[in-house]
């Protein structure tokens, strides 16, 4: 098993600049070959500086996203697209409405599928990723529970897109955005760990002291279902882009 390369940046903006450069190169290289680029995207505070950089690439340097297909990691169960806290809204506000991605190339799990239809919806999501040619690059944050997507502790390494219950710690961390714990959904639909590990390239970002302990566990702990991000040790092309505070528990 190889160690995951860790890049410690002075600031999150520096990390975002580097990751956006890699993404822009990938999109341009694929475009030159007449190919689409398939990006797996994440929500939360972590990727916001990266999305700002991608928007700059589009607005100031003419990078087109017309050949990009996106699949988001997850969505809260019970939230319609128009809900202010839905990840649909988040992605449109933070990225999609500022770039030229085609609406038909935006894919996110739905928060409003009837319970009986969730397995078919998840299966169709997996199939859509395959039909697009698989994920070229998956962007990840990490939760304090070690989750990637909403793969909370106990998620199997070969799990696929499915409905999951949210860990109490995850719900607590979301309470501020939702204006109280009671408003935070208790479940979500998420890509599985196996879905994420099928990506050709993965970059996990983390900022701040609150992520230091879990970053250390993910990188240096055993590969274990109690920390889903530890599964990334089994992936041949994953890097961690973190700031000094998130690196502070690494020896
Ligand atoms: P955050 O969440 O980016 O808001 O810290 C990360 C995650 O839960 O994956």
PDB file of C-alpha atoms and ligand atoms in Angstrom:
ATOM      1  CA  UNK A   1       0.000   0.000   0.000  1.00  0.00           C
ATOM      2  CA  UNK A   2       1.352   3.382  -0.961  1.00  0.00           C
ATOM      3  CA  UNK A   3       1.161   6.445   1.211  1.00  0.00           C
ATOM      4  CA  UNK A   4      -1.170   9.165  -0.006  1.00  0.00           C
ATOM      5  CA  UNK A   5       0.829  12.224  -1.136  1.00  0.00           C
ATOM      6  CA  UNK A   6       0.010  15.221   1.061  1.00  0.00           C
ATOM      7  CA  UNK A   7       0.512  18.788  -0.112  1.00  0.00           C
ATOM      8  CA  UNK A   8       0.447  21.379   2.645  1.00  0.00           C
ATOM      9  CA  UNK A   9      -0.323  24.865   1.273  1.00  0.00           C
ATOM     10  CA  UNK A  10       0.148  28.209   3.071  1.00  0.00           C
ATOM     11  CA  UNK A  11      -3.506  29.057   2.470  1.00  0.00           C
ATOM     12  CA  UNK A  12      -6.634  27.368   1.141  1.00  0.00           C
ATOM     13  CA  UNK A  13      -6.586  29.854  -1.745  1.00  0.00           C
ATOM     14  CA  UNK A  14      -3.159  28.541  -2.795  1.00  0.00           C
ATOM     15  CA  UNK A  15      -4.463  24.967  -2.744  1.00  0.00           C
ATOM     16  CA  UNK A  16      -7.518  25.985  -4.736  1.00  0.00           C
ATOM     17  CA  UNK A  17      -5.334  27.712  -7.345  1.00  0.00           C
ATOM     18  CA  UNK A  18      -3.266  24.555  -7.809  1.00  0.00           C
ATOM     19  CA  UNK A  19      -6.298  22.264  -8.039  1.00  0.00           C
ATOM     20  CA  UNK A  20      -8.116  24.577 -10.459  1.00  0.00           C
ATOM     21  CA  UNK A  21      -5.006  24.633 -12.660  1.00  0.00           C
ATOM     22  CA  UNK A  22      -4.967  20.827 -12.731  1.00  0.00           C
ATOM     23  CA  UNK A  23      -8.692  20.758 -13.534  1.00  0.00           C
ATOM     24  CA  UNK A  24      -8.362  23.349 -16.308  1.00  0.00           C
ATOM     25  CA  UNK A  25      -5.482  21.382 -17.881  1.00  0.00           C
ATOM     26  CA  UNK A  26      -7.519  18.184 -17.768  1.00  0.00           C
ATOM     27  CA  UNK A  27     -10.517  19.874 -19.418  1.00  0.00           C
ATOM     28  CA  UNK A  28      -8.336  21.462 -22.137  1.00  0.00           C
ATOM     29  CA  UNK A  29      -6.373  18.248 -22.827  1.00  0.00           C
ATOM     30  CA  UNK A  30      -9.568  16.226 -23.143  1.00  0.00           C
ATOM     31  CA  UNK A  31     -11.189  18.896 -25.277  1.00  0.00           C
ATOM     32  CA  UNK A  32      -8.190  18.833 -27.657  1.00  0.00           C
ATOM     33  CA  UNK A  33      -8.772  15.082 -28.018  1.00  0.00           C
ATOM     34  CA  UNK A  34     -12.479  15.624 -28.646  1.00  0.00           C
ATOM     35  CA  UNK A  35     -13.386  14.122 -25.279  1.00  0.00           C
ATOM     36  CA  UNK A  36     -15.661  15.167 -22.466  1.00  0.00           C
ATOM     37  CA  UNK A  37     -14.315  15.585 -18.934  1.00  0.00           C
ATOM     38  CA  UNK A  38     -16.288  13.971 -16.143  1.00  0.00           C
ATOM     39  CA  UNK A  39     -15.918  15.708 -12.789  1.00  0.00           C
ATOM     40  CA  UNK A  40     -17.185  14.434  -9.451  1.00  0.00           C
ATOM     41  CA  UNK A  41     -17.990  17.465  -7.310  1.00  0.00           C
ATOM     42  CA  UNK A  42     -18.464  18.113  -3.610  1.00  0.00           C
ATOM     43  CA  UNK A  43     -20.417  20.580  -1.488  1.00  0.00           C
ATOM     44  CA  UNK A  44     -19.702  22.196   1.889  1.00  0.00           C
ATOM     45  CA  UNK A  45     -17.385  25.064   2.823  1.00  0.00           C
ATOM     46  CA  UNK A  46     -14.250  23.225   1.702  1.00  0.00           C
ATOM     47  CA  UNK A  47     -14.552  23.414  -2.113  1.00  0.00           C
ATOM     48  CA  UNK A  48     -15.772  27.032  -2.222  1.00  0.00           C
ATOM     49  CA  UNK A  49     -12.290  28.555  -2.900  1.00  0.00           C
ATOM     50  CA  UNK A  50     -11.791  25.963  -5.652  1.00  0.00           C
ATOM     51  CA  UNK A  51     -15.099  26.885  -7.294  1.00  0.00           C
ATOM     52  CA  UNK A  52     -14.105  30.566  -7.118  1.00  0.00           C
ATOM     53  CA  UNK A  53     -10.931  29.696  -9.025  1.00  0.00           C
ATOM     54  CA  UNK A  54     -12.829  27.698 -11.647  1.00  0.00           C
ATOM     55  CA  UNK A  55     -15.150  30.670 -12.151  1.00  0.00           C
ATOM     56  CA  UNK A  56     -12.069  32.897 -12.637  1.00  0.00           C
ATOM     57  CA  UNK A  57     -10.729  30.445 -15.205  1.00  0.00           C
ATOM     58  CA  UNK A  58     -14.001  30.772 -17.087  1.00  0.00           C
ATOM     59  CA  UNK A  59     -14.533  34.519 -16.775  1.00  0.00           C
ATOM     60  CA  UNK A  60     -10.968  35.785 -17.077  1.00  0.00           C
ATOM     61  CA  UNK A  61      -9.168  33.095 -19.062  1.00  0.00           C
ATOM     62  CA  UNK A  62     -11.946  31.833 -21.321  1.00  0.00           C
ATOM     63  CA  UNK A  63     -12.023  28.242 -20.055  1.00  0.00           C
ATOM     64  CA  UNK A  64     -15.202  26.619 -21.357  1.00  0.00           C
ATOM     65  CA  UNK A  65     -17.124  24.002 -19.399  1.00  0.00           C
ATOM     66  CA  UNK A  66     -19.203  23.043 -22.436  1.00  0.00           C
ATOM     67  CA  UNK A  67     -17.378  19.707 -22.592  1.00  0.00           C
ATOM     68  CA  UNK A  68     -17.705  19.010 -18.863  1.00  0.00           C
ATOM     69  CA  UNK A  69     -20.151  16.587 -17.286  1.00  0.00           C
ATOM     70  CA  UNK A  70     -20.573  16.786 -13.503  1.00  0.00           C
ATOM     71  CA  UNK A  71     -21.786  14.325 -10.924  1.00  0.00           C
ATOM     72  CA  UNK A  72     -22.226  15.543  -7.378  1.00  0.00           C
ATOM     73  CA  UNK A  73     -21.502  13.312  -4.425  1.00  0.00           C
ATOM     74  CA  UNK A  74     -24.740  13.643  -2.523  1.00  0.00           C
ATOM     75  CA  UNK A  75     -28.005  15.370  -1.679  1.00  0.00           C
ATOM     76  CA  UNK A  76     -30.110  15.609   1.474  1.00  0.00           C
ATOM     77  CA  UNK A  77     -33.254  13.505   1.535  1.00  0.00           C
ATOM     78  CA  UNK A  78     -36.462  15.523   1.694  1.00  0.00           C
ATOM     79  CA  UNK A  79     -35.111  18.755   0.205  1.00  0.00           C
ATOM     80  CA  UNK A  80     -36.468  19.865  -3.137  1.00  0.00           C
ATOM     81  CA  UNK A  81     -34.159  21.602  -5.608  1.00  0.00           C
ATOM     82  CA  UNK A  82     -35.473  25.020  -4.607  1.00  0.00           C
ATOM     83  CA  UNK A  83     -34.773  24.559  -0.906  1.00  0.00           C
ATOM     84  CA  UNK A  84     -32.098  27.107   0.108  1.00  0.00           C
ATOM     85  CA  UNK A  85     -30.026  24.389   1.809  1.00  0.00           C
ATOM     86  CA  UNK A  86     -30.278  21.838  -0.988  1.00  0.00           C
ATOM     87  CA  UNK A  87     -27.009  20.931  -2.637  1.00  0.00           C
ATOM     88  CA  UNK A  88     -28.713  21.675  -5.947  1.00  0.00           C
ATOM     89  CA  UNK A  89     -28.982  25.317  -4.856  1.00  0.00           C
ATOM     90  CA  UNK A  90     -25.489  25.302  -3.408  1.00  0.00           C
ATOM     91  CA  UNK A  91     -23.885  24.085  -6.626  1.00  0.00           C
ATOM     92  CA  UNK A  92     -25.820  26.518  -8.779  1.00  0.00           C
ATOM     93  CA  UNK A  93     -25.013  29.478  -6.511  1.00  0.00           C
ATOM     94  CA  UNK A  94     -21.355  28.589  -5.992  1.00  0.00           C
ATOM     95  CA  UNK A  95     -20.473  27.376  -9.480  1.00  0.00           C
ATOM     96  CA  UNK A  96     -22.928  26.364 -12.172  1.00  0.00           C
ATOM     97  CA  UNK A  97     -24.670  29.704 -12.716  1.00  0.00           C
ATOM     98  CA  UNK A  98     -21.276  31.380 -13.242  1.00  0.00           C
ATOM     99  CA  UNK A  99     -19.914  29.030 -15.927  1.00  0.00           C
ATOM    100  CA  UNK A 100     -21.089  27.681 -19.281  1.00  0.00           C
ATOM    101  CA  UNK A 101     -21.798  24.095 -18.223  1.00  0.00           C
ATOM    102  CA  UNK A 102     -24.817  22.713 -20.077  1.00  0.00           C
ATOM    103  CA  UNK A 103     -27.807  22.015 -17.801  1.00  0.00           C
ATOM    104  CA  UNK A 104     -28.160  18.509 -19.242  1.00  0.00           C
ATOM    105  CA  UNK A 105     -24.600  17.717 -18.110  1.00  0.00           C
ATOM    106  CA  UNK A 106     -25.352  18.467 -14.442  1.00  0.00           C
ATOM    107  CA  UNK A 107     -26.151  15.382 -12.388  1.00  0.00           C
ATOM    108  CA  UNK A 108     -27.065  15.279  -8.719  1.00  0.00           C
ATOM    109  CA  UNK A 109     -28.965  12.719  -6.679  1.00  0.00           C
ATOM    110  CA  UNK A 110     -32.533  13.881  -6.080  1.00  0.00           C
ATOM    111  CA  UNK A 111     -33.701  14.647  -2.558  1.00  0.00           C
ATOM    112  CA  UNK A 112     -37.342  14.126  -3.407  1.00  0.00           C
ATOM    113  CA  UNK A 113     -37.543  10.646  -4.934  1.00  0.00           C
ATOM    114  CA  UNK A 114     -40.301   8.544  -3.343  1.00  0.00           C
ATOM    115  CA  UNK A 115     -38.790   6.076  -0.879  1.00  0.00           C
ATOM    116  CA  UNK A 116     -39.848   3.084  -2.960  1.00  0.00           C
ATOM    117  CA  UNK A 117     -38.046   4.521  -5.986  1.00  0.00           C
ATOM    118  CA  UNK A 118     -34.731   5.302  -4.245  1.00  0.00           C
ATOM    119  CA  UNK A 119     -32.946   2.024  -5.194  1.00  0.00           C
ATOM    120  CA  UNK A 120     -33.827   2.510  -8.880  1.00  0.00           C
ATOM    121  CA  UNK A 121     -32.787   6.176  -8.683  1.00  0.00           C
ATOM    122  CA  UNK A 122     -29.411   5.210  -7.172  1.00  0.00           C
ATOM    123  CA  UNK A 123     -28.889   2.483  -9.746  1.00  0.00           C
ATOM    124  CA  UNK A 124     -29.635   4.966 -12.535  1.00  0.00           C
ATOM    125  CA  UNK A 125     -27.102   7.414 -11.027  1.00  0.00           C
ATOM    126  CA  UNK A 126     -24.390   4.749 -11.100  1.00  0.00           C
ATOM    127  CA  UNK A 127     -25.341   3.860 -14.661  1.00  0.00           C
ATOM    128  CA  UNK A 128     -25.206   7.516 -15.737  1.00  0.00           C
ATOM    129  CA  UNK A 129     -21.638   7.766 -14.380  1.00  0.00           C
ATOM    130  CA  UNK A 130     -20.670   4.647 -16.345  1.00  0.00           C
ATOM    131  CA  UNK A 131     -22.406   5.902 -19.489  1.00  0.00           C
ATOM    132  CA  UNK A 132     -20.460   9.175 -19.218  1.00  0.00           C
ATOM    133  CA  UNK A 133     -17.233   7.127 -19.238  1.00  0.00           C
ATOM    134  CA  UNK A 134     -16.557   7.127 -15.477  1.00  0.00           C
ATOM    135  CA  UNK A 135     -15.272   9.890 -13.202  1.00  0.00           C
ATOM    136  CA  UNK A 136     -12.062  11.469 -14.497  1.00  0.00           C
ATOM    137  CA  UNK A 137     -11.529  13.449 -11.329  1.00  0.00           C
ATOM    138  CA  UNK A 138     -13.359  13.363  -7.996  1.00  0.00           C
ATOM    139  CA  UNK A 139     -13.148  16.327  -5.618  1.00  0.00           C
ATOM    140  CA  UNK A 140     -13.662  15.570  -1.932  1.00  0.00           C
ATOM    141  CA  UNK A 141     -13.945  17.292   1.404  1.00  0.00           C
ATOM    142  CA  UNK A 142     -13.886  15.299   4.630  1.00  0.00           C
ATOM    143  CA  UNK A 143     -16.278  15.363   7.554  1.00  0.00           C
ATOM    144  CA  UNK A 144     -15.183  15.136  11.186  1.00  0.00           C
ATOM    145  CA  UNK A 145     -16.572  11.575  11.118  1.00  0.00           C
ATOM    146  CA  UNK A 146     -14.127  10.746   8.315  1.00  0.00           C
ATOM    147  CA  UNK A 147     -16.928  10.680   5.782  1.00  0.00           C
ATOM    148  CA  UNK A 148     -16.317  11.243   2.078  1.00  0.00           C
ATOM    149  CA  UNK A 149     -19.595  12.092   0.420  1.00  0.00           C
ATOM    150  CA  UNK A 150     -22.015  11.077   3.178  1.00  0.00           C
ATOM    151  CA  UNK A 151     -20.311   7.713   3.733  1.00  0.00           C
ATOM    152  CA  UNK A 152     -20.475   7.723   7.509  1.00  0.00           C
ATOM    153  CA  UNK A 153     -18.562   5.266   9.731  1.00  0.00           C
ATOM    154  CA  UNK A 154     -19.487   1.686   8.858  1.00  0.00           C
ATOM    155  CA  UNK A 155     -19.790   2.316   5.121  1.00  0.00           C
ATOM    156  CA  UNK A 156     -18.336  -0.614   3.159  1.00  0.00           C
ATOM    157  CA  UNK A 157     -15.401  -0.003   0.820  1.00  0.00           C
ATOM    158  CA  UNK A 158     -17.416  -1.348  -2.113  1.00  0.00           C
ATOM    159  CA  UNK A 159     -20.593   0.609  -1.316  1.00  0.00           C
ATOM    160  CA  UNK A 160     -22.415   2.271  -4.192  1.00  0.00           C
ATOM    161  CA  UNK A 161     -24.896   5.126  -4.482  1.00  0.00           C
ATOM    162  CA  UNK A 162     -27.583   4.611  -1.848  1.00  0.00           C
ATOM    163  CA  UNK A 163     -29.672   6.193   0.901  1.00  0.00           C
ATOM    164  CA  UNK A 164     -27.828   6.643   4.217  1.00  0.00           C
ATOM    165  CA  UNK A 165     -28.533   7.978   7.701  1.00  0.00           C
ATOM    166  CA  UNK A 166     -26.466  10.973   8.750  1.00  0.00           C
ATOM    167  CA  UNK A 167     -24.170  10.687  11.748  1.00  0.00           C
ATOM    168  CA  UNK A 168     -25.104  12.918  14.727  1.00  0.00           C
ATOM    169  CA  UNK A 169     -21.736  14.714  14.402  1.00  0.00           C
ATOM    170  CA  UNK A 170     -22.453  15.474  10.742  1.00  0.00           C
ATOM    171  CA  UNK A 171     -25.902  16.814  11.584  1.00  0.00           C
ATOM    172  CA  UNK A 172     -24.424  18.954  14.363  1.00  0.00           C
ATOM    173  CA  UNK A 173     -21.892  20.409  11.912  1.00  0.00           C
ATOM    174  CA  UNK A 174     -24.724  21.245   9.490  1.00  0.00           C
ATOM    175  CA  UNK A 175     -26.942  22.833  12.161  1.00  0.00           C
ATOM    176  CA  UNK A 176     -25.485  26.330  11.691  1.00  0.00           C
ATOM    177  CA  UNK A 177     -26.358  26.444   7.978  1.00  0.00           C
ATOM    178  CA  UNK A 178     -29.820  25.059   8.610  1.00  0.00           C
ATOM    179  CA  UNK A 179     -30.536  27.449  11.486  1.00  0.00           C
ATOM    180  CA  UNK A 180     -30.828  24.679  14.079  1.00  0.00           C
ATOM    181  CA  UNK A 181     -30.337  20.940  14.505  1.00  0.00           C
ATOM    182  CA  UNK A 182     -34.044  20.171  14.194  1.00  0.00           C
ATOM    183  CA  UNK A 183     -34.027  21.481  10.613  1.00  0.00           C
ATOM    184  CA  UNK A 184     -31.130  19.250   9.484  1.00  0.00           C
ATOM    185  CA  UNK A 185     -32.317  16.219   7.489  1.00  0.00           C
ATOM    186  CA  UNK A 186     -31.581  12.837   9.022  1.00  0.00           C
ATOM    187  CA  UNK A 187     -30.733  11.075   5.779  1.00  0.00           C
ATOM    188  CA  UNK A 188     -29.238  11.610   2.351  1.00  0.00           C
ATOM    189  CA  UNK A 189     -28.444   9.910  -0.923  1.00  0.00           C
ATOM    190  CA  UNK A 190     -24.711   9.582  -1.508  1.00  0.00           C
ATOM    191  CA  UNK A 191     -22.322   8.055  -3.971  1.00  0.00           C
ATOM    192  CA  UNK A 192     -20.726   5.062  -2.252  1.00  0.00           C
ATOM    193  CA  UNK A 193     -17.085   4.569  -1.304  1.00  0.00           C
ATOM    194  CA  UNK A 194     -16.759   2.179  -4.231  1.00  0.00           C
ATOM    195  CA  UNK A 195     -18.214   4.806  -6.580  1.00  0.00           C
ATOM    196  CA  UNK A 196     -15.666   7.350  -5.353  1.00  0.00           C
ATOM    197  CA  UNK A 197     -12.759   4.873  -5.546  1.00  0.00           C
ATOM    198  CA  UNK A 198     -13.651   4.147  -9.179  1.00  0.00           C
ATOM    199  CA  UNK A 199     -12.550   7.696 -10.123  1.00  0.00           C
ATOM    200  CA  UNK A 200      -9.314   7.864 -12.105  1.00  0.00           C
ATOM    201  CA  UNK A 201      -8.036  10.761  -9.998  1.00  0.00           C
ATOM    202  CA  UNK A 202      -9.094  11.945  -6.526  1.00  0.00           C
ATOM    203  CA  UNK A 203      -8.165  15.098  -4.612  1.00  0.00           C
ATOM    204  CA  UNK A 204      -9.334  15.568  -1.034  1.00  0.00           C
ATOM    205  CA  UNK A 205      -9.159  19.061   0.443  1.00  0.00           C
ATOM    206  CA  UNK A 206      -9.296  20.035   4.117  1.00  0.00           C
ATOM    207  CA  UNK A 207      -8.794  23.307   5.969  1.00  0.00           C
ATOM    208  CA  UNK A 208      -8.517  24.269   9.608  1.00  0.00           C
ATOM    209  CA  UNK A 209      -7.798  22.729  12.991  1.00  0.00           C
ATOM    210  CA  UNK A 210     -11.138  20.966  13.251  1.00  0.00           C
ATOM    211  CA  UNK A 211     -10.024  18.599  10.457  1.00  0.00           C
ATOM    212  CA  UNK A 212      -6.490  17.922  11.792  1.00  0.00           C
ATOM    213  CA  UNK A 213      -7.288  14.791  13.786  1.00  0.00           C
ATOM    214  CA  UNK A 214      -9.402  13.108  11.118  1.00  0.00           C
ATOM    215  CA  UNK A 215      -6.831  13.939   8.416  1.00  0.00           C
ATOM    216  CA  UNK A 216      -4.191  12.193  10.504  1.00  0.00           C
ATOM    217  CA  UNK A 217      -6.438   9.155  10.976  1.00  0.00           C
ATOM    218  CA  UNK A 218      -7.298   8.987   7.265  1.00  0.00           C
ATOM    219  CA  UNK A 219      -3.633   9.141   6.237  1.00  0.00           C
ATOM    220  CA  UNK A 220      -1.906   7.197   8.991  1.00  0.00           C
ATOM    221  CA  UNK A 221      -4.584   4.986  10.522  1.00  0.00           C
ATOM    222  CA  UNK A 222      -5.435   1.515   9.289  1.00  0.00           C
ATOM    223  CA  UNK A 223      -7.773   1.149   6.330  1.00  0.00           C
ATOM    224  CA  UNK A 224     -10.959   0.738   8.237  1.00  0.00           C
ATOM    225  CA  UNK A 225     -14.698   1.270   7.858  1.00  0.00           C
ATOM    226  CA  UNK A 226     -14.689   3.530  10.924  1.00  0.00           C
ATOM    227  CA  UNK A 227     -12.998   6.207   8.751  1.00  0.00           C
ATOM    228  CA  UNK A 228     -14.263   6.055   5.167  1.00  0.00           C
ATOM    229  CA  UNK A 229     -11.518   8.424   3.983  1.00  0.00           C
ATOM    230  CA  UNK A 230      -8.915   5.792   4.994  1.00  0.00           C
ATOM    231  CA  UNK A 231     -10.096   3.762   1.986  1.00  0.00           C
ATOM    232  CA  UNK A 232      -8.337   6.355  -0.165  1.00  0.00           C
ATOM    233  CA  UNK A 233      -5.056   4.690   0.900  1.00  0.00           C
ATOM    234  CA  UNK A 234      -6.094   1.926  -1.506  1.00  0.00           C
ATOM    235  CA  UNK A 235      -6.503   4.310  -4.441  1.00  0.00           C
ATOM    236  CA  UNK A 236      -3.486   4.667  -6.760  1.00  0.00           C
ATOM    237  CA  UNK A 237      -3.990   8.315  -7.713  1.00  0.00           C
ATOM    238  CA  UNK A 238      -5.220  10.281  -4.692  1.00  0.00           C
ATOM    239  CA  UNK A 239      -3.638  13.411  -3.233  1.00  0.00           C
ATOM    240  CA  UNK A 240      -4.584  15.433  -0.156  1.00  0.00           C
ATOM    241  CA  UNK A 241      -4.458  19.234  -0.523  1.00  0.00           C
ATOM    242  CA  UNK A 242      -4.581  20.717   2.961  1.00  0.00           C
ATOM    243  CA  UNK A 243      -3.577  23.846   4.827  1.00  0.00           C
ATOM    244  CA  UNK A 244      -1.121  24.066   7.718  1.00  0.00           C
ATOM    245  CA  UNK A 245      -3.870  23.921  10.368  1.00  0.00           C
ATOM    246  CA  UNK A 246      -5.365  20.724   8.906  1.00  0.00           C
ATOM    247  CA  UNK A 247      -1.830  19.282   8.810  1.00  0.00           C
ATOM    248  CA  UNK A 248      -1.120  20.131  12.438  1.00  0.00           C
ATOM    249  CA  UNK A 249      -1.723  16.614  13.826  1.00  0.00           C
ATOM    250  CA  UNK A 250       0.589  14.927  11.274  1.00  0.00           C
ATOM    251  CA  UNK A 251       3.941  13.837  12.615  1.00  0.00           C
TER     252      UNK A 251
HETATM  253  P1  LIG B   1     -17.198  21.117   5.004  1.00  0.00           P
HETATM  254  O1  LIG B   1     -17.781  19.643   4.984  1.00  0.00           O
HETATM  255  O2  LIG B   1     -16.573  21.312   3.673  1.00  0.00           O
HETATM  256  O3  LIG B   1     -18.388  22.011   5.194  1.00  0.00           O
HETATM  257  O4  LIG B   1     -16.203  21.184   6.105  1.00  0.00           O
HETATM  258  C1  LIG B   1     -16.976  18.649   4.469  1.00  0.00           C
HETATM  259  C2  LIG B   1     -17.717  17.333   4.492  1.00  0.00           C
HETATM  260  O5  LIG B   1     -18.561  17.140   5.368  1.00  0.00           O
HETATM  261  O6  LIG B   1     -17.423  16.481   3.639  1.00  0.00           O
END
